[in-house]
Coordinates of C-alpha atoms and ligand atoms in Angstrom, one line a residue:
X1348 CA -14.1 -16.7 -18.7
X1349 CA -11.0 -17.6 -16.5
X1350 CA -8.2 -15.6 -16.8
X1351 CA -5.8 -17.9 -15.1
X1352 CA -5.9 -21.6 -16.3
X1353 CA -4.0 -24.8 -14.9
X1354 CA -2.3 -26.6 -17.5
X1355 CA -0.3 -30.1 -17.3
X1356 CA 2.7 -29.7 -15.0
X1357 CA 6.2 -28.7 -16.8
X1358 CA 8.7 -31.3 -17.4
X1359 CA 10.4 -30.1 -14.2
X1360 CA 7.3 -31.0 -12.3
X1361 CA 6.2 -27.7 -11.6
X1362 CA 2.4 -26.6 -11.9
X1363 CA 1.8 -24.3 -15.3
X1364 CA -0.8 -21.5 -15.6
X1365 CA -1.9 -20.0 -18.8
X1366 CA -3.1 -16.3 -18.7
X1367 CA -5.5 -14.7 -20.9
X1368 CA -6.2 -10.9 -21.2
X1369 CA -9.3 -9.7 -19.8
X1370 CA -9.7 -7.1 -22.2
X1371 CA -9.8 -9.3 -25.5
X1372 CA -9.2 -13.1 -24.4
X1373 CA -5.8 -12.9 -26.0
X1374 CA -3.3 -15.6 -25.0
X1375 CA -0.9 -14.0 -22.6
X1376 CA 1.6 -17.0 -22.4
X1377 CA 2.2 -19.0 -19.1
X1378 CA 4.1 -19.0 -16.0
X1379 CA 5.6 -21.9 -13.9
X1380 CA 4.6 -21.9 -10.5
X1381 CA 7.7 -21.9 -8.8
X1382 CA 7.9 -24.5 -5.6
X1383 CA 9.0 -24.5 -2.1
X1384 CA 12.3 -25.7 -2.9
X1385 CA 12.7 -23.0 -5.8
X1386 CA 11.9 -20.4 -3.2
X1387 CA 14.4 -21.8 -0.7
X1388 CA 17.0 -21.6 -3.5
X1389 CA 16.4 -18.1 -4.3
X1390 CA 16.3 -17.0 -0.6
X1391 CA 19.7 -18.9 -0.1
X1392 CA 21.0 -16.7 -2.9
X1393 CA 19.5 -13.4 -1.9
X1394 CA 21.1 -14.0 1.4
X1395 CA 24.5 -14.2 -0.1
X1396 CA 23.7 -11.1 -2.2
X1397 CA 22.4 -9.0 0.5
X1398 CA 25.7 -8.9 2.5
X1399 CA 27.7 -7.1 -0.1
X1400 CA 24.7 -5.2 -1.1
X1401 CA 24.0 -3.9 2.6
X1402 CA 27.5 -2.3 2.5
X1403 CA 27.4 -0.5 -0.5
X1404 CA 26.7 3.2 -0.1
X1405 CA 23.5 5.1 -0.5
X1406 CA 25.0 6.9 -3.4
X1407 CA 25.9 3.6 -5.2
X1408 CA 22.1 2.7 -4.9
X1409 CA 21.0 5.7 -5.7
X1410 CA 22.7 5.8 -9.1
X1411 CA 21.2 2.4 -10.0
X1412 CA 17.7 3.8 -9.2
X1413 CA 18.5 7.0 -11.6
X1414 CA 19.4 4.7 -14.3
X1415 CA 16.3 2.7 -13.8
X1416 CA 14.5 6.0 -13.8
X1417 CA 16.1 7.2 -17.1
X1418 CA 15.2 3.6 -18.5
X1419 CA 11.7 3.8 -17.6
X1420 CA 11.1 7.3 -19.1
X1421 CA 13.0 6.2 -22.4
X1422 CA 10.8 3.2 -22.6
X1423 CA 7.6 4.0 -21.4
X1424 CA 5.6 2.6 -24.2
X1425 CA 7.1 -0.8 -24.0
X1426 CA 6.1 -0.8 -20.3
X1427 CA 2.6 0.3 -20.9
X1428 CA 2.0 -2.3 -23.8
X1429 CA 2.8 -5.0 -21.2
X1430 CA 0.4 -3.5 -18.5
X1431 CA -2.2 -2.7 -20.6
X1432 CA -2.1 -5.8 -22.3
X1433 CA -2.3 -7.9 -19.1
X1434 CA -4.7 -5.8 -17.2
X1435 CA -7.2 -4.2 -20.0
X1436 CA -6.6 -0.8 -18.5
X1437 CA -7.1 2.4 -20.7
X1438 CA -3.4 3.0 -21.8
X1439 CA -3.8 6.8 -20.3
X1440 CA -4.9 5.4 -16.8
X1441 CA -2.0 3.0 -16.8
X1442 CA 0.4 5.8 -17.9
X1443 CA -1.2 8.3 -14.9
X1444 CA -1.7 5.8 -12.2
X1445 CA 1.3 3.4 -12.9
X1446 CA 4.0 4.9 -14.7
X1447 CA 4.0 8.5 -13.0
X1448 CA 3.8 6.6 -9.7
X1449 CA 6.5 4.8 -10.4
X1450 CA 8.8 7.3 -11.8
X1451 CA 8.0 9.3 -8.6
X1452 CA 8.9 6.5 -6.3
X1453 CA 12.2 6.1 -8.2
X1454 CA 12.9 9.6 -7.7
X1455 CA 11.8 10.3 -4.4
X1456 CA 13.8 7.5 -2.5
X1457 CA 16.9 7.8 -4.9
X1458 CA 17.1 11.5 -3.7
X1459 CA 15.6 11.4 -0.1
X1460 CA 16.8 7.9 1.3
X1461 CA 20.4 9.4 2.1
X1462 CA 18.8 11.9 4.4
X1463 CA 16.3 9.8 6.1
X1464 CA 18.3 6.8 6.6
X1465 CA 21.4 8.6 7.9
X1466 CA 22.8 8.1 11.4
X1467 CA 21.2 10.5 13.9
X1468 CA 22.2 11.7 17.3
X1469 CA 19.5 12.3 19.6
X1470 CA 20.1 14.8 22.7
X1471 CA 19.5 12.8 26.1
X1472 CA 17.1 13.8 28.6
X1473 CA 18.6 12.1 31.6
X1474 CA 22.1 10.2 30.9
X1475 CA 24.2 13.2 30.0
X1476 CA 27.3 11.4 30.1
X1477 CA 26.1 9.1 27.0
X1478 CA 25.9 9.8 23.5
X1479 CA 23.0 8.1 21.6
X1480 CA 23.1 7.2 17.9
X1481 CA 20.5 5.9 15.8
X1482 CA 21.7 3.7 12.8
X1483 CA 19.4 2.4 10.4
X1484 CA 20.4 -1.0 9.6
X1485 CA 19.1 -3.1 6.5
X1486 CA 16.9 -6.2 7.8
X1487 CA 18.7 -8.4 5.2
X1488 CA 16.1 -10.5 2.9
X1489 CA 12.8 -8.9 2.2
X1490 CA 9.8 -10.9 0.7
X1491 CA 7.5 -8.8 -1.4
X1492 CA 3.8 -10.1 -2.3
X1493 CA 1.8 -7.9 -4.6
X1494 CA -1.8 -8.0 -6.3
X1495 CA -2.8 -7.7 -9.8
X1496 CA -4.7 -4.3 -9.5
X1497 CA -1.9 -1.9 -9.9
X1498 CA 0.7 -4.7 -10.8
X1499 CA 3.5 -2.6 -11.8
X1500 CA 3.4 0.4 -9.2
X1501 CA 2.5 -1.8 -6.3
X1502 CA 5.6 -4.1 -7.0
X1503 CA 8.2 -1.8 -8.0
X1504 CA 7.3 0.9 -5.1
X1505 CA 8.1 -1.4 -2.2
X1506 CA 11.0 -3.1 -3.9
X1507 CA 12.8 0.4 -4.5
X1508 CA 12.3 1.2 -0.7
X1509 CA 13.8 -2.1 0.4
X1510 CA 16.7 -2.0 -2.2
X1511 CA 17.6 1.7 -1.2
X1512 CA 17.6 0.6 2.5
X1513 CA 20.2 -2.1 1.7
X1514 CA 18.2 -5.4 1.4
X1515 CA 18.1 -7.9 -1.1
X1516 CA 14.1 -8.5 -2.5
X1517 CA 12.1 -11.3 -3.4
X1518 CA 9.3 -10.2 -5.4
X1519 CA 6.1 -12.5 -6.1
X1520 CA 3.9 -10.5 -8.0
X1521 CA 0.3 -11.7 -8.6
X1522 CA -0.3 -14.7 -10.7
X1523 CA -2.8 -13.0 -12.9
X1524 CA -0.4 -10.2 -13.6
X1525 CA 3.3 -11.8 -13.7
X1526 CA 4.5 -10.1 -16.7
X1527 CA 4.0 -6.5 -15.1
X1528 CA 5.9 -7.9 -12.1
X1529 CA 8.8 -9.2 -14.5
X1530 CA 9.1 -5.6 -15.7
X1531 CA 10.5 -4.8 -12.5
X1532 CA 12.9 -7.3 -13.0
X1533 CA 13.9 -6.1 -16.5
X1534 CA 14.1 -2.4 -15.0
X1535 CA 16.7 -3.1 -12.6
X1536 CA 18.7 -5.5 -14.6
X1537 CA 18.9 -2.5 -17.4
X1538 CA 19.9 -0.1 -14.4
X1539 CA 22.8 -2.6 -13.5
X1540 CA 21.8 -4.1 -10.0
X1541 CA 23.9 -7.0 -9.3
X1542 CA 22.7 -10.3 -9.7
X1543 CA 20.4 -12.0 -6.9
X1544 CA 20.3 -8.6 -5.2
X1545 CA 16.5 -8.8 -6.6
X1546 CA 14.8 -12.1 -7.8
X1547 CA 11.0 -12.7 -9.1
X1548 CA 9.3 -15.6 -8.2
X1549 CA 6.4 -16.6 -10.2
X1550 CA 3.3 -18.7 -9.1
X1551 CA 0.3 -18.3 -7.0
X1552 CA -0.6 -18.9 -3.3
X1553 CA 1.7 -22.0 -3.2
X1554 CA 4.6 -19.7 -4.0
X1555 CA 3.8 -16.8 -1.7
X1556 CA 3.2 -19.0 1.2
X1557 CA 6.5 -20.9 0.7
X1558 CA 8.3 -17.2 0.6
X1559 CA 6.6 -16.4 3.8
X1560 CA 7.4 -19.5 5.3
X1561 CA 11.0 -19.6 4.0
X1562 CA 13.1 -17.7 6.4
X1563 CA 13.1 -14.2 5.1
X1564 CA 13.6 -11.0 7.5
X1565 CA 10.3 -9.4 6.6
X1566 CA 7.2 -9.8 4.5
X1567 CA 5.5 -6.5 2.7
X1568 CA 1.9 -8.0 1.5
X1569 CA -0.4 -6.2 -0.2
X1570 CA -3.7 -7.9 -1.0
X1571 CA -7.0 -9.1 0.4
X1572 CA -8.0 -9.4 4.1
X1573 CA -8.0 -13.3 3.8
X1574 CA -4.6 -13.9 2.6
X1575 CA -3.2 -11.0 4.8
X1576 CA -4.3 -12.7 7.8
X1577 CA -2.7 -16.0 7.0
X1578 CA 0.5 -14.0 6.4
X1579 CA 0.2 -12.4 9.7
X1580 CA -0.3 -15.8 11.3
X1581 CA 2.9 -17.2 9.7
X1582 CA 4.8 -13.9 10.2
X1583 CA 4.1 -14.0 14.0
X1584 CA 4.9 -17.6 14.5
X1585 CA 8.5 -17.0 13.1
X1586 CA 8.5 -13.5 14.9
X1587 CA 9.1 -11.5 11.9
X1588 CA 7.9 -8.3 10.7
X1589 CA 5.2 -7.6 8.3
X1590 CA 3.2 -4.9 6.8
X1591 CA -0.1 -5.9 5.5
X1592 CA -1.7 -3.4 2.7
X1593 CA -5.1 -4.9 2.5
X1594 CA -8.8 -4.2 1.4
X1595 CA -11.2 -1.1 2.2
X1596 CA -14.6 0.3 2.1
X1597 CA -13.5 3.6 1.7
X1598 CA -16.4 6.3 2.7
X1599 CA -17.1 9.8 1.0
X1600 CA -18.7 12.3 3.1
X1601 CA -20.7 15.2 0.9
X1602 CA -21.3 17.8 3.6
X1603 CA -24.1 20.6 3.0
X1604 CA -21.3 23.0 1.9
X1605 CA -19.6 21.1 -0.4
X1606 CA -18.6 22.3 -4.0
X1607 CA -21.2 19.7 -5.8
X1608 CA -19.6 20.1 -9.2
X1609 CA -16.2 19.1 -7.8
X1610 CA -17.5 16.5 -5.5
X1611 CA -19.6 15.0 -8.1
X1612 CA -16.7 14.6 -10.6
X1613 CA -14.4 13.4 -7.4
X1614 CA -17.3 10.7 -6.6
X1615 CA -17.2 9.5 -10.4
X1616 CA -13.4 9.4 -10.5
X1617 CA -13.1 7.8 -7.1
X1618 CA -15.4 5.0 -7.7
X1619 CA -14.8 4.3 -11.5
X1620 CA -11.1 4.9 -12.3
X1621 CA -9.1 1.5 -12.7
X1622 CA -12.7 0.1 -12.8
X1623 CA -13.0 0.5 -9.1
X1624 CA -10.2 -1.8 -8.5
X1625 CA -8.5 0.2 -6.1
X1626 CA -7.7 -0.5 -2.7
X1627 CA -8.6 3.4 -1.8
X1628 CA -11.4 3.7 -4.2
X1629 CA -14.5 5.3 -3.2
X1630 CA -16.8 2.6 -2.3
X1631 CA -19.9 4.2 -0.5
X1632 CA -21.1 7.8 -0.4
X1633 CA -23.1 9.7 2.5
X1634 CA -24.5 12.7 0.9
X1635 CA -26.5 15.3 3.4
X1636 CA -29.9 15.4 2.5
X1637 CA -30.3 19.2 1.7
X1638 CA -27.9 18.6 -1.3
X1639 CA -28.5 15.0 -2.1
X1640 CA -31.0 15.4 -5.3
X1641 CA -28.3 18.0 -6.8
X1642 CA -25.2 15.9 -6.1
X1643 CA -27.1 12.6 -7.1
X1644 CA -28.2 14.5 -10.5
X1645 CA -24.6 15.4 -11.2
X1646 CA -23.0 12.0 -10.6
X1647 CA -25.7 10.5 -13.1
X1648 CA -24.9 13.2 -15.7
X1649 CA -21.0 12.8 -15.4
X1650 CA -21.5 8.7 -15.4
X1651 CA -23.4 8.8 -18.5
X1652 CA -20.3 10.7 -20.2
X1653 CA -18.2 8.1 -19.3
X1654 CA -16.6 5.7 -22.2
X1655 CA -15.9 2.2 -22.0
X1656 CA -14.6 -0.1 -24.8
X1657 CA -11.9 -2.4 -26.0
X1658 CA -11.2 -0.2 -29.1
X1659 CA -9.9 3.6 -29.1
X1660 CA -10.2 6.2 -26.3
X1661 CA -11.7 5.1 -23.3
X1662 CA -12.2 5.8 -19.5
X1663 CA -13.3 2.6 -17.7
X1664 CA -11.5 -0.4 -18.3
X1665 CA -11.8 -4.0 -18.0
X1666 CA -12.1 -6.0 -14.6
X1667 CA -8.8 -7.8 -14.5
X1668 CA -9.4 -10.7 -12.7
X1669 CA -12.1 -12.9 -13.8
X1670 CA -13.8 -14.0 -10.5
X1671 CA -14.2 -10.3 -9.5
X1672 CA -16.8 -9.9 -11.8
X1673 CA -19.0 -12.2 -9.9
X1674 CA -18.3 -10.4 -6.7
X1675 CA -19.6 -7.3 -8.5
X1676 CA -22.5 -8.7 -9.7
X1677 CA -23.5 -10.4 -6.4
X1678 CA -23.2 -7.1 -4.6
X1679 CA -25.5 -5.1 -7.3
X1680 CA -28.2 -8.1 -7.3
X1681 CA -28.2 -8.2 -3.5
X1682 CA -28.6 -4.0 -3.3
X1683 CA -31.2 -4.4 -6.2
X1684 CA -33.3 -7.3 -4.4
X1685 CA -33.3 -5.3 -1.4
X1686 CA -34.6 -2.3 -2.7
X1687 CA -31.8 -0.3 -4.1
X1688 CA -32.5 1.8 -7.5
X1689 CA -30.0 1.6 -10.4
X1690 CA -29.5 4.9 -11.6
X1691 CA -26.9 4.1 -14.1
X1692 CA -25.2 0.8 -15.5
X1693 CA -25.8 -2.3 -13.4
X1694 CA -24.9 -4.9 -15.9
X1695 CA -21.9 -6.2 -17.8
X1696 CA -21.3 -4.1 -21.0
X1697 CA -23.0 -5.9 -23.7
X1698 CA -21.1 -4.2 -26.5
X1699 CA -17.8 -5.5 -25.0
X1700 CA -16.2 -8.8 -25.7
X1701 CA -13.8 -9.1 -22.7
X1702 CA -14.7 -8.4 -19.0
X1703 CA -16.2 -5.1 -18.8
X1704 CA -18.9 -3.9 -16.1
X1705 CA -20.7 -0.9 -16.8
X1706 CA -20.0 2.1 -14.4
X1707 CA -22.8 1.9 -11.8
X1708 CA -24.8 4.2 -9.4
X1709 CA -26.9 3.0 -6.6
X1710 CA -29.3 5.0 -4.7
X1711 CA -31.8 4.0 -2.0
X1712 CA -28.8 2.1 -0.5
X1713 CA -28.4 1.1 3.3
X1714 CA -26.2 -1.0 5.5
X1715 CA -28.2 -4.1 5.2
X1716 CA -26.8 -4.3 1.8
X1717 CA -23.7 -6.3 1.0
X1718 CA -22.5 -3.3 -1.5
X1719 CA -22.3 -0.9 1.7
X1720 CA -20.4 -3.4 4.1
X1721 CA -18.4 -5.5 1.9
X1722 CA -15.4 -4.8 -0.4
X1723 CA -16.7 -4.4 -4.1
X1724 CA -13.7 -3.7 -5.7
X1725 CA -15.4 -2.8 -9.0
X1726 CA -17.0 0.0 -10.9
X1727 CA -20.2 0.5 -8.5
X1728 CA -21.0 3.8 -6.8
X1729 CA -23.8 3.3 -4.1
X1730 CA -25.1 6.6 -2.4
X1731 CA -26.9 6.9 0.9
X1732 CA -28.6 10.0 2.2
X1733 CA -27.9 11.0 5.3
X1734 CA -29.7 13.5 8.0
X1735 CA -26.4 15.4 8.8
X1736 CA -22.8 15.1 9.0
X1737 CA -22.7 13.3 12.5
X1738 CA -24.8 10.6 10.9
X1739 CA -22.4 10.5 7.9
X1740 CA -19.5 10.0 10.5
X1741 CA -21.2 7.3 12.3
X1742 CA -22.1 5.4 9.3
X1743 CA -18.8 5.8 7.9
X1744 CA -17.1 4.3 11.0
X1745 CA -19.9 1.3 11.0
X1746 CA -17.2 -0.8 9.1
X1747 CA -14.9 -3.6 9.3
X1748 CA -12.3 -1.6 7.3
X1749 CA -10.5 1.5 7.9
X1750 CA -8.4 2.2 5.0
X1751 CA -9.0 5.4 3.6
X1752 CA -11.8 8.0 2.8
X1753 CA -12.9 11.5 2.0
X1754 CA -14.7 14.6 3.0
X1755 CA -16.2 17.2 0.8
X1756 CA -16.8 20.6 2.2
X1757 CA -16.0 24.3 1.5
X1758 CA -14.7 24.6 5.3
X1759 CA -11.5 23.0 5.1
X1760 CA -11.1 23.3 8.9
X1761 CA -14.5 21.3 9.3
X1762 CA -13.0 19.1 6.5
X1763 CA -10.0 18.1 8.7
X1764 CA -12.0 17.9 12.0
X1765 CA -14.5 15.3 10.5
X1766 CA -11.6 13.6 8.6
X1767 CA -10.1 13.3 12.1
X1768 CA -13.2 11.5 13.5
X1769 CA -13.0 8.6 10.9
X1770 CA -11.4 5.5 12.0
X1771 CA -9.0 5.2 8.6
X1772 CA -5.3 5.1 8.1
X1773 CA -5.6 8.3 5.8
X1774 CA -8.2 10.9 4.9
X1775 CA -8.5 13.5 2.0
X1776 CA -10.1 16.5 2.0
X1777 CA -11.9 17.7 -1.3
X1778 CA -10.0 15.5 -3.3
X1779 CA -9.7 11.2 -3.4
X1780 CA -7.4 8.6 -4.3
X1781 CA -4.1 10.6 -3.6
X1782 CA -3.1 9.2 -0.3
X1783 CA -0.7 6.4 -2.1
X1784 CA 0.3 8.9 -4.5
X1785 CA 1.6 11.7 -2.2
X1786 CA 4.8 9.7 -1.5
X1787 CA 5.7 11.8 1.7
X1788 CA 2.6 10.3 3.4
X1789 CA 2.9 7.2 5.5
X1790 CA 0.1 4.8 4.1
X1791 CA -1.6 1.8 5.9
X1792 CA -5.0 0.7 6.9
X1793 CA -6.6 0.3 10.5
X1794 CA -9.0 -2.3 11.8
X1795 CA -9.1 -5.0 9.0
X1796 CA -7.6 -2.9 6.2
X1797 CA -4.1 -3.7 7.5
X1798 CA -1.3 -3.7 9.8
X1799 CA 1.8 -1.1 9.8
X1800 CA 2.5 1.5 7.3
X1801 CA 4.6 1.8 4.1
X1802 CA 5.9 4.7 1.9
X1803 CA 7.6 7.9 3.0
X1804 CA 10.0 8.3 5.7
X1805 CA 8.1 5.8 7.8
X1806 CA 8.0 3.4 5.2
X1807 CA 11.6 3.6 4.1
X1808 CA 12.9 3.2 7.7
X1809 CA 10.6 0.1 8.1
X1810 CA 12.9 -1.8 5.7
X1811 CA 15.5 -1.2 8.3
X1812 CA 15.9 -2.0 12.1
X1813 CA 16.5 1.2 13.7
X1814 CA 19.5 -0.1 16.0
X1815 CA 20.3 2.5 19.1
X1816 CA 24.1 2.7 19.9
X1817 CA 24.7 4.3 23.5
X1818 CA 28.4 5.6 23.3
X1819 CA 30.0 6.6 26.8
X1820 CA 31.4 10.1 26.5
X1821 CA 34.0 10.7 29.3
X1822 CA 35.6 7.3 29.9
X1823 CA 35.6 7.6 34.0
X1824 CA 37.0 4.2 35.7
X1825 CA 33.5 3.4 37.0
X1826 CA 30.0 4.5 36.8
X1827 CA 28.1 5.4 40.0
X1828 CA 25.2 2.9 39.4
X1829 CA 27.7 -0.1 38.8
X1830 CA 28.9 -2.4 41.8
X1831 CA 29.2 -2.2 44.6
X1832 CA 25.9 -1.3 46.0
X1833 CA 26.0 0.2 49.4
X1834 CA 23.7 1.8 51.8
X1835 CA 25.3 5.1 51.6
X1836 CA 25.1 5.0 47.9
X1837 CA 21.1 4.2 48.1
X1838 CA 20.6 7.3 50.5
X1839 CA 22.2 9.5 48.0
X1840 CA 20.1 7.8 45.2
X1841 CA 17.0 8.4 47.0
X1842 CA 17.8 12.0 47.6
X1843 CA 18.7 12.5 43.8
X1844 CA 15.5 10.6 42.9
X1845 CA 13.6 13.1 45.1
X1846 CA 15.1 16.0 43.6
X1847 CA 15.0 15.1 39.9
X1848 CA 11.5 13.8 39.9
X1849 CA 9.9 15.6 42.9
X1850 CA 11.2 19.2 42.9
X1851 CA 10.5 22.0 40.3
X1852 CA 14.2 22.3 40.1
X1853 CA 14.3 18.5 38.9
X1854 CA 11.7 19.1 36.3
X1855 CA 14.1 21.7 34.7
X1856 CA 17.0 19.3 35.0
X1857 CA 15.2 16.1 33.1
Ligands
NAD51 P1 -5.0 -12.0 -2.9 O1 -5.0 -12.0 -1.2 O2 -5.8 -12.9 -3.6 O3 -3.5 -12.0 -3.6 C1 -2.3 -11.4 -3.1 C2 -1.0 -11.8 -3.7 O4 -0.8 -12.9 -2.3 C3 -0.7 -12.7 -4.5 O5 0.4 -12.3 -5.1 C4 -1.2 -13.9 -4.6 O6 -0.3 -15.0 -5.2 C5 -0.8 -14.0 -3.1 N1 -0.8 -15.2 -2.2 C6 -2.1 -16.2 -2.3 N2 -2.2 -16.6 -1.2 C7 -1.3 -16.6 -0.3 C8 -0.7 -17.1 0.7 N3 -1.5 -18.2 1.4 N4 0.4 -16.9 1.4 C9 1.0 -15.7 0.6 N5 0.8 -15.2 -0.4 C10 -0.4 -15.7 -1.0 O7 -5.4 -10.4 -3.4 P2 -5.8 -9.9 -4.8 O8 -7.2 -10.6 -5.3 O9 -4.5 -10.2 -5.9 O10 -5.5 -8.2 -4.8 C11 -6.8 -7.7 -4.3 C12 -6.8 -7.3 -3.0 O11 -5.6 -6.5 -2.6 C13 -8.2 -6.2 -2.5 O12 -8.6 -6.6 -1.4 C14 -7.5 -5.0 -2.7 O13 -8.2 -4.0 -1.7 C15 -6.3 -5.5 -1.9 N6 -5.1 -4.0 -2.0 C16 -4.7 -3.4 -1.2 C17 -3.6 -2.4 -1.5 C18 -3.5 -1.5 0.1 O14 -2.3 -0.8 -0.4 N7 -4.1 -1.6 0.9 C19 -3.5 -2.0 -2.6 C20 -3.9 -2.8 -3.6 C21 -4.8 -3.9 -3.2

C-alpha cells in the first residue's frame, strides 16, 4: 500500500500528493508540493519578519510559548486525533512520546532561555585591560526539515528553540505526515506568534531541497543518512551551518550482572515502541553468554504479551511509511536465509488490514546479516551472544552509525565506563530511548549518525551566533602593542614573553 500517491498537478501547476492512513487505508486528503518559487517567497517574508522578532525581548517570546503550552494541554485530544490518524500509533504512545515531549520542550525553553541566552562576561587570562562579553545573536532565518516517525515532536522541538533564540522559522515536515506539521503552525497561531515568523512549507524532497538551497541562515535536518549527506553538501557550498540528526543502529549491551528482568523489559520497549521507528531504538543486542538463555527467554515471553491491532488498546502500532515495511521484510528474510532463528513474529500481522509488522525476535544472528549492520527502523530485535563485555564493546563499535545505545549492569560505574568506550553521541545505563527526552542533554550522533548537536543549552545556543564583544576598560591614549614598532619595545616584549611563559611566576600570572 502506498501511503503517498501522486495526483494530477493542481490548477496552479504544483504537484499534488494524496495521503492515506497506514492504519486502515483511510483517505487523509492531499497536499500541494510547494515549488522553489513558493519557498523563495516564504524566505523573503521570513527575513522581513525576523528583524522585528529578533528585537523582541525573551520575556515576550516566553509568553507566546506559555500560551502555546496552555493551548496544547487544553486541546490534547485534537492534537492526538491528527497524529494517530496520520501515523497509526497507539493513542497512549502518541500521548507519552509526542505530547509529553512537546509540553516539556515548550516549558523548558520558555523558562530557561533567558538564562541560557543572557549576555555573559568572561574573566580574561591575559589581556586584563579588556572586558569580554559574549552575546547570543539570532542567526536570522532557520530552515527545519523533519521526518515522519515523530511528526509532531520532531517538528515542534527545534522550532521552539529557534524561535526562542529570536529567529524566524520555515518548517518543511515530511510529505508522509504533513498534517502533524500543520499542528505546529496551528499551535503557534493560537499562541499569537506574529505573522510570517513561522511558516509551514508542504511538499516532498523538491520543497526540502529548495529550502536548503534558498538562502536561509541555518538548516536543522532530521532524517536519513542519504538525504542528510545531500543537505550537508549544499550547506557546505553556501557556507551555512547545519545540524544533521540521522539514522542509527543502536546497540544494547547486557552484562553478566544485569538485572535480567529489567533488561528484557527494556529490550522489548527499546525495540518495539513506535514499532521500532525511532532513531534511538534498540536495533541489536549483545548479551554475555552466561546470561543469554535466561535473557532471551524473558524477551520472548514479554514479546508474546504485546498487543497489536487496529481497534481497542494496543502496544505496537503501524508502520507509518509504506516502503519501510519492505526494508523490514528484506532484513528479516536476509537473516533467515543466513541461518538466524525467528523466536517471535517474522511476518506482517495477518489479522490486521493496515501496515502492521509483528514484533520480531531473532537469535543466532551475526554481523554478516543486514539486520546487524543496516538501520532496520522496524519492530525487529536481533540478539547476539558474546563471550564477554569486551567482545560486546568491540562489536557495538563495528558500525558506521554512532547515535546512541545502552548498557545494562548492576555496577553503574562499570556501566558508565562501558558507555564511554562506545563511539556514540549519547549512551544510557540501565534504560533506553531517553537521550532525546532528557531535555538538558545535548543530542547528536557520531560517524554517519549526524553532525552537530541539538537540545539543551548547546542546542539553543546553536540557533545563535555567539558574538564576542571585547571592550577596552581604561581608555589609555594608545596601546603598547600599537605602532610604532621600535627595537627597544621588541627587547622589552622579549623579556616579558620570557617572564610570562618561561618562569613559575609567569605561570601564576597567566
Ligand atoms: P528522509 O531523509 O527520507 O526525509 C526526511 C525529510 O527530508 C523529509 O521531510 C523529506 O521530504 C526531506 N527531503 C527529502 N529529500 C530532500 C532533499 N534532497 N533535500 C532536503 N530535504 C529533503 O527521512 P525519513 O524517511 O523521513 O525519516 C527516517 C529517518 O530519519 C531514519 O533514518 C531515522 O533514523 C532518521 N531520524 C533521525 C532522528 C535523529 O534525531 N537522529 C530522529 C528521527 C528520525
